[in-house]
Amino acid sequence: MTSIRPPSRTTETGRHSRPSGTGRTVAVLVLVALAALIPVLGPSPALHGTGEAEAPGTGGIALLRTVLFAALSVPLGELLVHRLARSLPGAPPDRPRSWSPYAAAAGFVAALGLASVVATGNLVPDSAAAVDVGGLYESRDGKLALLEVNGFLAAWLCAGSRRPGLQVWPLAAVIVADALRAHPTTEYSPLLGSALTLVHLTCAALWAGGLLYALRILRRWRGAEGAKAGPALLGLYARVAAVLLAALTATGVCSSLRRMPAGTIVDQLTDTAYGRVLLAKVLLVAAVAALALWARIRLGRAADPLTACSPARAEVVVLGVVVAVSGLLTALPVPIRW
């Protein structure tokens, strides 16, 4: 008798075998680690040769702000895509598990760390005794830092409740507080700057978080039931993302021109740390826009519309790097003092 063994995975699929789940998990962890290194290692190279001094703890602050931005993106993106999915007739009711509680917890820790920096006079505390919690109530920045901490705590409670949609309100409060924090009252027309930052941060969070959750839903909808709903959801998100990208670009340009007037912007893009990181962010956003256009073209022309997921996954990765660069950008010295 001849023994019959099932063909091995390598023999059956050859060079075109798909990576295992473990391989994808390792790849994601490596990408997350690299994105975390950007704000930690970024300040020194960005400041090199500019004559600008690096503030104490810039790398740590940049990392905390990166976590805070990501913690905003995940739940807001889920809320957006949930709303889009409900508008699709015949869409499968199955949804992936929400990451909002974990994001809110991470945001709470990051906001708490940033509040401790504010409580020590914008210096990194060397011990718990150096943190003046009561002093937070005596300054504008301290009150805004406390609002962000409480906002993420409330968002975490809402995310675990029977009405997770309520978390949009504390998250909105966090965005407002961060927009006000970014523009002190000593700045020229601070309310205009805060309004631009508010729109910019909201659009960025919806774009990045929405695409991440849309791809998670498409992965869950594989099969006959989601054959039509998946591409429809991705197409609907693409139209919303186009509007978000337009608003993101407009507010980003206006904010940059407020801090770097047109007559000096070319020099400051290469001679200041803020300008260098801003230029890197612009190039990354341009790459993201190109990937989004590629996905949109494949969605409309390909025989299998779900092949658009490949450039969309790359878009998510680059958006993660953009979030890390944005966290670094907020920790660097502004090139113009008002």
mmCIF file of C-alpha atoms in Angstrom:
data_model
loop_
_atom_site.group_PDB
_atom_site.id
_atom_site.type_symbol
_atom_site.label_atom_id
_atom_site.label_comp_id
_atom_site.label_asym_id
_atom_site.label_seq_id
_atom_site.Cartn_x
_atom_site.Cartn_y
_atom_site.Cartn_z
ATOM 1 C CA MET A 1 0.000 0.000 0.000
ATOM 2 C CA THR A 2 1.082 3.530 -0.685
ATOM 3 C CA SER A 3 0.782 6.063 2.088
ATOM 4 C CA ILE A 4 -1.036 9.225 1.088
ATOM 5 C CA ARG A 5 0.047 12.452 2.755
ATOM 6 C CA PRO A 6 -1.508 15.855 2.176
ATOM 7 C CA PRO A 7 0.800 18.166 0.265
ATOM 8 C CA SER A 8 2.721 20.590 2.387
ATOM 9 C CA ARG A 9 1.863 24.268 2.350
ATOM 10 C CA THR A 10 5.169 25.119 0.695
ATOM 11 C CA THR A 11 4.706 22.549 -2.062
ATOM 12 C CA GLU A 12 1.120 23.559 -2.724
ATOM 13 C CA THR A 13 1.545 27.258 -2.842
ATOM 14 C CA GLY A 14 5.166 27.652 -3.840
ATOM 15 C CA ARG A 15 6.604 31.154 -3.881
ATOM 16 C CA HIS A 16 3.149 32.715 -3.692
ATOM 17 C CA SER A 17 2.162 31.375 -0.288
ATOM 18 C CA ARG A 18 0.587 33.962 1.941
ATOM 19 C CA PRO A 19 2.359 34.943 5.136
ATOM 20 C CA SER A 20 1.139 33.199 8.254
ATOM 21 C CA GLY A 21 -0.774 34.962 10.989
ATOM 22 C CA THR A 22 2.362 34.927 13.155
ATOM 23 C CA GLY A 23 4.368 36.592 10.391
ATOM 24 C CA ARG A 24 1.788 39.349 9.993
ATOM 25 C CA THR A 25 1.705 39.906 13.748
ATOM 26 C CA VAL A 26 5.489 40.219 13.893
ATOM 27 C CA ALA A 27 5.440 42.634 10.960
ATOM 28 C CA VAL A 28 2.847 44.822 12.680
ATOM 29 C CA LEU A 29 4.842 44.847 15.932
ATOM 30 C CA VAL A 30 8.012 45.841 14.050
ATOM 31 C CA LEU A 31 6.187 48.688 12.308
ATOM 32 C CA VAL A 32 4.746 49.898 15.627
ATOM 33 C CA ALA A 33 8.216 49.835 17.190
ATOM 34 C CA LEU A 34 9.699 51.798 14.287
ATOM 35 C CA ALA A 35 6.896 54.366 14.484
ATOM 36 C CA ALA A 36 7.564 54.742 18.229
ATOM 37 C CA LEU A 37 11.257 55.378 17.554
ATOM 38 C CA ILE A 38 10.484 58.335 15.307
ATOM 39 C CA PRO A 39 9.400 60.719 18.085
ATOM 40 C CA VAL A 40 12.023 59.366 20.507
ATOM 41 C CA LEU A 41 15.024 59.678 18.179
ATOM 42 C CA GLY A 42 13.668 62.455 15.981
ATOM 43 C CA PRO A 43 14.400 65.630 18.015
ATOM 44 C CA SER A 44 18.208 65.466 17.895
ATOM 45 C CA PRO A 45 18.559 64.892 14.114
ATOM 46 C CA ALA A 46 15.908 67.523 13.393
ATOM 47 C CA LEU A 47 17.662 70.107 15.591
ATOM 48 C CA HIS A 48 21.166 69.346 14.339
ATOM 49 C CA GLY A 49 22.813 72.405 12.803
ATOM 50 C CA THR A 50 19.860 74.748 13.372
ATOM 51 C CA GLY A 51 21.255 76.536 16.410
ATOM 52 C CA GLU A 52 18.070 75.693 18.329
ATOM 53 C CA ALA A 53 18.343 74.119 21.774
ATOM 54 C CA GLU A 54 16.539 70.881 22.550
ATOM 55 C CA ALA A 55 14.182 71.148 25.493
ATOM 56 C CA PRO A 56 14.515 68.496 28.233
ATOM 57 C CA GLY A 57 12.481 65.381 27.600
ATOM 58 C CA THR A 58 11.498 66.307 24.032
ATOM 59 C CA GLY A 59 11.622 62.686 22.862
ATOM 60 C CA GLY A 60 9.394 61.446 25.670
ATOM 61 C CA ILE A 61 6.904 64.262 25.197
ATOM 62 C CA ALA A 62 6.774 63.571 21.465
ATOM 63 C CA LEU A 63 6.082 59.889 22.151
ATOM 64 C CA LEU A 64 3.287 60.744 24.602
ATOM 65 C CA ARG A 65 1.696 63.076 22.085
ATOM 66 C CA THR A 66 1.928 60.373 19.397
ATOM 67 C CA VAL A 67 0.051 57.963 21.674
ATOM 68 C CA LEU A 68 -2.516 60.679 22.408
ATOM 69 C CA PHE A 69 -3.132 61.308 18.688
ATOM 70 C CA ALA A 70 -3.454 57.579 17.996
ATOM 71 C CA ALA A 71 -5.853 57.211 20.936
ATOM 72 C CA LEU A 72 -8.072 59.844 19.345
ATOM 73 C CA SER A 73 -7.925 58.280 15.872
ATOM 74 C CA VAL A 74 -9.014 54.745 16.777
ATOM 75 C CA PRO A 75 -12.407 55.476 18.434
ATOM 76 C CA LEU A 76 -13.327 58.370 16.146
ATOM 77 C CA GLY A 77 -12.570 56.234 13.096
ATOM 78 C CA GLU A 78 -14.701 53.409 14.460
ATOM 79 C CA LEU A 79 -17.629 55.741 15.060
ATOM 80 C CA LEU A 80 -17.351 57.127 11.524
ATOM 81 C CA VAL A 81 -17.192 53.743 9.786
ATOM 82 C CA HIS A 82 -19.968 52.337 11.978
ATOM 83 C CA ARG A 83 -22.185 55.136 10.709
ATOM 84 C CA LEU A 84 -21.160 54.478 7.096
ATOM 85 C CA ALA A 85 -21.762 50.727 7.441
ATOM 86 C CA ARG A 86 -25.258 51.286 8.841
ATOM 87 C CA SER A 87 -26.147 53.313 5.743
ATOM 88 C CA LEU A 88 -25.391 50.370 3.427
ATOM 89 C CA PRO A 89 -28.459 48.250 2.591
ATOM 90 C CA GLY A 90 -27.906 44.558 3.140
ATOM 91 C CA ALA A 91 -24.596 45.000 4.967
ATOM 92 C CA PRO A 92 -23.695 42.059 7.270
ATOM 93 C CA PRO A 93 -24.287 42.901 10.938
ATOM 94 C CA ASP A 94 -20.997 41.313 11.969
ATOM 95 C CA ARG A 95 -18.424 43.819 13.265
ATOM 96 C CA PRO A 96 -14.879 43.316 14.573
ATOM 97 C CA ARG A 97 -14.207 43.823 18.251
ATOM 98 C CA SER A 98 -13.861 47.461 19.201
ATOM 99 C CA TRP A 99 -10.427 48.777 20.136
ATOM 100 C CA SER A 100 -11.898 51.954 21.647
ATOM 101 C CA PRO A 101 -11.542 50.923 25.329
ATOM 102 C CA TYR A 102 -7.855 50.129 24.816
ATOM 103 C CA ALA A 103 -7.298 53.361 22.909
ATOM 104 C CA ALA A 104 -9.005 55.403 25.616
ATOM 105 C CA ALA A 105 -6.875 53.719 28.291
ATOM 106 C CA ALA A 106 -3.692 54.472 26.333
ATOM 107 C CA GLY A 107 -4.838 58.051 25.796
ATOM 108 C CA PHE A 108 -5.535 58.430 29.517
ATOM 109 C CA VAL A 109 -1.992 57.302 30.383
ATOM 110 C CA ALA A 110 -0.471 59.616 27.749
ATOM 111 C CA ALA A 111 -2.582 62.587 28.884
ATOM 112 C CA LEU A 112 -1.627 61.859 32.492
ATOM 113 C CA GLY A 113 2.047 61.873 31.537
ATOM 114 C CA LEU A 114 1.682 65.179 29.692
ATOM 115 C CA ALA A 115 -0.212 66.663 32.650
ATOM 116 C CA SER A 116 2.662 65.703 34.962
ATOM 117 C CA VAL A 117 5.031 67.622 32.690
ATOM 118 C CA VAL A 118 2.804 70.697 32.881
ATOM 119 C CA ALA A 119 2.584 70.318 36.669
ATOM 120 C CA THR A 120 6.371 70.636 36.941
ATOM 121 C CA GLY A 121 6.648 73.803 34.890
ATOM 122 C CA ASN A 122 6.925 72.048 31.506
ATOM 123 C CA LEU A 123 9.891 70.010 32.740
ATOM 124 C CA VAL A 124 10.108 66.232 32.934
ATOM 125 C CA PRO A 125 9.545 65.292 36.616
ATOM 126 C CA ASP A 126 12.352 63.289 38.220
ATOM 127 C CA SER A 127 10.112 62.017 41.025
ATOM 128 C CA ALA A 128 6.463 61.908 42.073
ATOM 129 C CA ALA A 129 7.135 64.534 44.722
ATOM 130 C CA ALA A 130 8.097 67.050 42.026
ATOM 131 C CA VAL A 131 4.601 66.943 40.510
ATOM 132 C CA ASP A 132 2.410 69.772 41.798
ATOM 133 C CA VAL A 133 -1.086 68.462 41.056
ATOM 134 C CA GLY A 134 -2.770 71.422 42.738
ATOM 135 C CA GLY A 135 -0.811 73.794 40.531
ATOM 136 C CA LEU A 136 -2.618 72.457 37.476
ATOM 137 C CA TYR A 137 -5.741 74.356 38.525
ATOM 138 C CA GLU A 138 -3.836 77.649 38.614
ATOM 139 C CA SER A 139 -2.771 77.846 34.969
ATOM 140 C CA ARG A 140 -4.487 77.681 31.603
ATOM 141 C CA ASP A 141 -2.259 74.862 30.350
ATOM 142 C CA GLY A 142 -2.840 72.913 33.557
ATOM 143 C CA LYS A 143 -6.615 73.121 33.268
ATOM 144 C CA LEU A 144 -6.452 72.028 29.618
ATOM 145 C CA ALA A 145 -4.194 69.094 30.570
ATOM 146 C CA LEU A 146 -6.691 68.018 33.240
ATOM 147 C CA LEU A 147 -9.518 68.304 30.720
ATOM 148 C CA GLU A 148 -7.689 65.900 28.407
ATOM 149 C CA VAL A 149 -7.107 63.417 31.245
ATOM 150 C CA ASN A 150 -10.764 63.525 32.283
ATOM 151 C CA GLY A 151 -11.890 63.380 28.662
ATOM 152 C CA PHE A 152 -10.090 60.104 28.015
ATOM 153 C CA LEU A 153 -11.358 58.683 31.306
ATOM 154 C CA ALA A 154 -14.937 59.535 30.332
ATOM 155 C CA ALA A 155 -14.359 58.102 26.841
ATOM 156 C CA TRP A 156 -13.140 54.842 28.397
ATOM 157 C CA LEU A 157 -16.271 54.598 30.544
ATOM 158 C CA CYS A 158 -18.510 55.320 27.528
ATOM 159 C CA ALA A 159 -16.675 52.813 25.322
ATOM 160 C CA GLY A 160 -17.425 50.040 27.791
ATOM 161 C CA SER A 161 -21.065 51.019 28.259
ATOM 162 C CA ARG A 162 -24.161 49.998 26.308
ATOM 163 C CA ARG A 163 -24.007 53.250 24.341
ATOM 164 C CA PRO A 164 -20.429 53.536 23.080
ATOM 165 C CA GLY A 165 -21.440 56.320 20.701
ATOM 166 C CA LEU A 166 -21.500 58.715 23.661
ATOM 167 C CA GLN A 167 -17.703 58.699 23.718
ATOM 168 C CA VAL A 168 -17.734 61.184 20.841
ATOM 169 C CA TRP A 169 -18.445 64.000 23.314
ATOM 170 C CA PRO A 170 -15.491 63.504 25.692
ATOM 171 C CA LEU A 171 -13.251 62.891 22.674
ATOM 172 C CA ALA A 172 -14.459 66.175 21.172
ATOM 173 C CA ALA A 173 -13.572 67.881 24.462
ATOM 174 C CA VAL A 174 -10.052 66.420 24.245
ATOM 175 C CA ILE A 175 -9.620 67.776 20.704
ATOM 176 C CA VAL A 176 -10.842 71.231 21.740
ATOM 177 C CA ALA A 177 -8.475 71.241 24.728
ATOM 178 C CA ASP A 178 -5.532 70.187 22.561
ATOM 179 C CA ALA A 179 -6.336 72.841 19.960
ATOM 180 C CA LEU A 180 -6.431 75.530 22.652
ATOM 181 C CA ARG A 181 -3.205 74.210 24.202
ATOM 182 C CA ALA A 182 -1.380 74.479 20.889
ATOM 183 C CA HIS A 183 -2.055 78.225 20.666
ATOM 184 C CA PRO A 184 -1.350 80.209 23.856
ATOM 185 C CA THR A 185 -3.038 83.537 24.434
ATOM 186 C CA THR A 186 0.243 85.363 23.775
ATOM 187 C CA GLU A 187 0.121 84.265 20.137
ATOM 188 C CA TYR A 188 -1.290 86.492 17.419
ATOM 189 C CA SER A 189 -5.002 85.613 16.815
ATOM 190 C CA PRO A 190 -4.912 82.457 18.962
ATOM 191 C CA LEU A 191 -8.573 81.619 18.369
ATOM 192 C CA LEU A 192 -7.989 81.414 14.612
ATOM 193 C CA GLY A 193 -5.025 79.125 15.175
ATOM 194 C CA SER A 194 -7.038 76.948 17.550
ATOM 195 C CA ALA A 195 -9.895 76.698 15.020
ATOM 196 C CA LEU A 196 -7.474 75.556 12.300
ATOM 197 C CA THR A 197 -5.907 72.999 14.626
ATOM 198 C CA LEU A 198 -9.347 71.764 15.692
ATOM 199 C CA VAL A 199 -10.397 71.021 12.104
ATOM 200 C CA HIS A 200 -6.980 69.633 11.188
ATOM 201 C CA LEU A 201 -6.797 67.235 14.124
ATOM 202 C CA THR A 202 -10.404 66.073 13.700
ATOM 203 C CA CYS A 203 -9.976 65.326 9.992
ATOM 204 C CA ALA A 204 -6.668 63.527 10.576
ATOM 205 C CA ALA A 205 -8.169 61.338 13.316
ATOM 206 C CA LEU A 206 -11.212 60.422 11.218
ATOM 207 C CA TRP A 207 -9.065 59.656 8.167
ATOM 208 C CA ALA A 208 -6.488 57.440 9.883
ATOM 209 C CA GLY A 209 -8.822 55.718 12.328
ATOM 210 C CA GLY A 210 -11.577 55.310 9.753
ATOM 211 C CA LEU A 211 -9.353 53.553 7.240
ATOM 212 C CA LEU A 212 -7.998 51.218 9.904
ATOM 213 C CA TYR A 213 -11.475 50.154 11.012
ATOM 214 C CA ALA A 214 -12.778 49.908 7.434
ATOM 215 C CA LEU A 215 -10.054 47.395 6.612
ATOM 216 C CA ARG A 216 -10.831 45.450 9.792
ATOM 217 C CA ILE A 217 -14.494 45.256 8.756
ATOM 218 C CA LEU A 218 -13.589 44.139 5.240
ATOM 219 C CA ARG A 219 -11.494 41.354 6.707
ATOM 220 C CA ARG A 220 -14.471 40.247 8.814
ATOM 221 C CA TRP A 221 -16.853 40.447 5.848
ATOM 222 C CA ARG A 222 -14.957 37.991 3.667
ATOM 223 C CA GLY A 223 -17.354 35.569 2.028
ATOM 224 C CA ALA A 224 -20.587 35.612 0.093
ATOM 225 C CA GLU A 225 -22.420 37.964 2.437
ATOM 226 C CA GLY A 226 -19.811 40.693 2.232
ATOM 227 C CA ALA A 227 -18.955 40.282 -1.449
ATOM 228 C CA LYS A 228 -20.870 43.442 -2.378
ATOM 229 C CA ALA A 229 -21.016 45.252 0.937
ATOM 230 C CA GLY A 230 -17.232 45.263 1.404
ATOM 231 C CA PRO A 231 -16.349 47.165 -1.797
ATOM 232 C CA ALA A 232 -19.358 49.446 -1.253
ATOM 233 C CA LEU A 233 -18.136 50.360 2.232
ATOM 234 C CA LEU A 234 -14.612 51.002 0.967
ATOM 235 C CA GLY A 235 -15.951 53.202 -1.819
ATOM 236 C CA LEU A 236 -18.141 55.141 0.590
ATOM 237 C CA TYR A 237 -15.203 55.688 2.917
ATOM 238 C CA ALA A 238 -13.040 56.812 -0.031
ATOM 239 C CA ARG A 239 -15.498 59.617 -0.834
ATOM 240 C CA VAL A 240 -15.494 60.789 2.783
ATOM 241 C CA ALA A 241 -11.696 60.532 2.907
ATOM 242 C CA ALA A 242 -11.400 62.799 -0.139
ATOM 243 C CA VAL A 243 -13.274 65.539 1.725
ATOM 244 C CA LEU A 244 -11.184 64.955 4.849
ATOM 245 C CA LEU A 245 -7.967 65.183 2.819
ATOM 246 C CA ALA A 246 -9.071 68.483 1.252
ATOM 247 C CA ALA A 247 -9.877 69.987 4.669
ATOM 248 C CA LEU A 248 -6.674 68.560 6.125
ATOM 249 C CA THR A 249 -4.581 70.111 3.361
ATOM 250 C CA ALA A 250 -6.270 73.515 3.561
ATOM 251 C CA THR A 251 -5.954 73.818 7.337
ATOM 252 C CA GLY A 252 -2.376 72.511 7.270
ATOM 253 C CA VAL A 253 -1.305 75.085 4.698
ATOM 254 C CA CYS A 254 -3.006 77.924 6.583
ATOM 255 C CA SER A 255 -1.438 76.872 9.892
ATOM 256 C CA SER A 256 2.010 76.625 8.335
ATOM 257 C CA LEU A 257 1.732 80.062 6.732
ATOM 258 C CA ARG A 258 0.745 81.552 10.099
ATOM 259 C CA ARG A 259 3.949 80.253 11.666
ATOM 260 C CA MET A 260 6.184 80.515 8.609
ATOM 261 C CA PRO A 261 5.240 83.460 6.378
ATOM 262 C CA ALA A 262 5.479 82.898 2.632
ATOM 263 C CA GLY A 263 8.632 84.995 2.352
ATOM 264 C CA THR A 264 10.568 82.791 4.792
ATOM 265 C CA ILE A 265 9.007 79.374 4.394
ATOM 266 C CA VAL A 266 11.611 78.044 1.929
ATOM 267 C CA ASP A 267 14.512 78.844 4.245
ATOM 268 C CA GLN A 268 12.722 77.638 7.367
ATOM 269 C CA LEU A 269 11.853 74.282 5.805
ATOM 270 C CA THR A 270 15.576 73.441 5.802
ATOM 271 C CA ASP A 271 17.064 75.691 8.518
ATOM 272 C CA THR A 272 14.695 74.986 11.440
ATOM 273 C CA ALA A 273 13.756 71.741 13.182
ATOM 274 C CA TYR A 274 10.063 72.561 12.887
ATOM 275 C CA GLY A 275 10.403 73.191 9.168
ATOM 276 C CA ARG A 276 12.348 69.998 8.533
ATOM 277 C CA VAL A 277 9.828 67.797 10.310
ATOM 278 C CA LEU A 278 6.975 69.659 8.627
ATOM 279 C CA LEU A 279 8.554 68.982 5.233
ATOM 280 C CA ALA A 280 8.849 65.291 6.099
ATOM 281 C CA LYS A 281 5.188 65.262 7.117
ATOM 282 C CA VAL A 282 4.152 66.927 3.851
ATOM 283 C CA LEU A 283 6.039 64.310 1.822
ATOM 284 C CA LEU A 284 4.452 61.494 3.827
ATOM 285 C CA VAL A 285 0.954 62.936 3.373
ATOM 286 C CA ALA A 286 1.635 63.205 -0.368
ATOM 287 C CA ALA A 287 2.589 59.511 -0.374
ATOM 288 C CA VAL A 288 -0.609 58.684 1.514
ATOM 289 C CA ALA A 289 -2.655 60.663 -1.017
ATOM 290 C CA ALA A 290 -0.996 58.750 -3.873
ATOM 291 C CA LEU A 291 -1.789 55.423 -2.203
ATOM 292 C CA ALA A 292 -5.379 56.540 -1.639
ATOM 293 C CA LEU A 293 -5.711 57.468 -5.329
ATOM 294 C CA TRP A 294 -4.223 54.123 -6.337
ATOM 295 C CA ALA A 295 -6.720 52.293 -4.127
ATOM 296 C CA ARG A 296 -9.577 54.351 -5.543
ATOM 297 C CA ILE A 297 -8.553 53.498 -9.130
ATOM 298 C CA ARG A 298 -8.275 49.795 -8.357
ATOM 299 C CA LEU A 299 -11.623 49.896 -6.583
ATOM 300 C CA GLY A 300 -13.329 51.203 -9.712
ATOM 301 C CA ARG A 301 -11.479 49.323 -12.459
ATOM 302 C CA ALA A 302 -10.246 46.002 -11.081
ATOM 303 C CA ALA A 303 -12.179 42.809 -11.699
ATOM 304 C CA ASP A 304 -12.007 42.118 -7.958
ATOM 305 C CA PRO A 305 -12.633 45.432 -6.156
ATOM 306 C CA LEU A 306 -11.169 44.072 -2.920
ATOM 307 C CA THR A 307 -7.699 44.189 -4.495
ATOM 308 C CA ALA A 308 -7.854 47.852 -3.468
ATOM 309 C CA CYS A 309 -7.144 46.638 0.061
ATOM 310 C CA SER A 310 -3.441 46.211 -0.771
ATOM 311 C CA PRO A 311 -2.667 49.925 -1.305
ATOM 312 C CA ALA A 312 -5.120 50.762 1.477
ATOM 313 C CA ARG A 313 -3.106 48.657 3.929
ATOM 314 C CA ALA A 314 0.051 50.462 2.870
ATOM 315 C CA GLU A 315 -1.852 53.707 3.354
ATOM 316 C CA VAL A 316 -2.620 52.746 6.969
ATOM 317 C CA VAL A 317 1.064 52.056 7.636
ATOM 318 C CA VAL A 318 2.169 55.407 6.225
ATOM 319 C CA LEU A 319 -0.615 57.156 8.139
ATOM 320 C CA GLY A 320 0.788 55.602 11.313
ATOM 321 C CA VAL A 321 4.151 57.152 10.496
ATOM 322 C CA VAL A 322 2.408 60.488 9.869
ATOM 323 C CA VAL A 323 0.873 60.300 13.349
ATOM 324 C CA ALA A 324 4.340 59.693 14.835
ATOM 325 C CA VAL A 325 5.822 62.615 12.886
ATOM 326 C CA SER A 326 2.926 64.826 14.017
ATOM 327 C CA GLY A 327 3.682 63.932 17.624
ATOM 328 C CA LEU A 328 7.301 64.948 17.087
ATOM 329 C CA LEU A 329 6.245 68.180 15.380
ATOM 330 C CA THR A 330 4.246 69.345 18.395
ATOM 331 C CA ALA A 331 7.264 68.883 20.698
ATOM 332 C CA LEU A 332 9.705 70.961 18.633
ATOM 333 C CA PRO A 333 10.225 74.718 19.065
ATOM 334 C CA VAL A 334 8.051 76.888 16.859
ATOM 335 C CA PRO A 335 10.338 78.806 14.460
ATOM 336 C CA ILE A 336 8.616 82.165 14.958
ATOM 337 C CA ARG A 337 8.114 83.848 18.314
ATOM 338 C CA TRP A 338 5.183 86.230 18.338
#
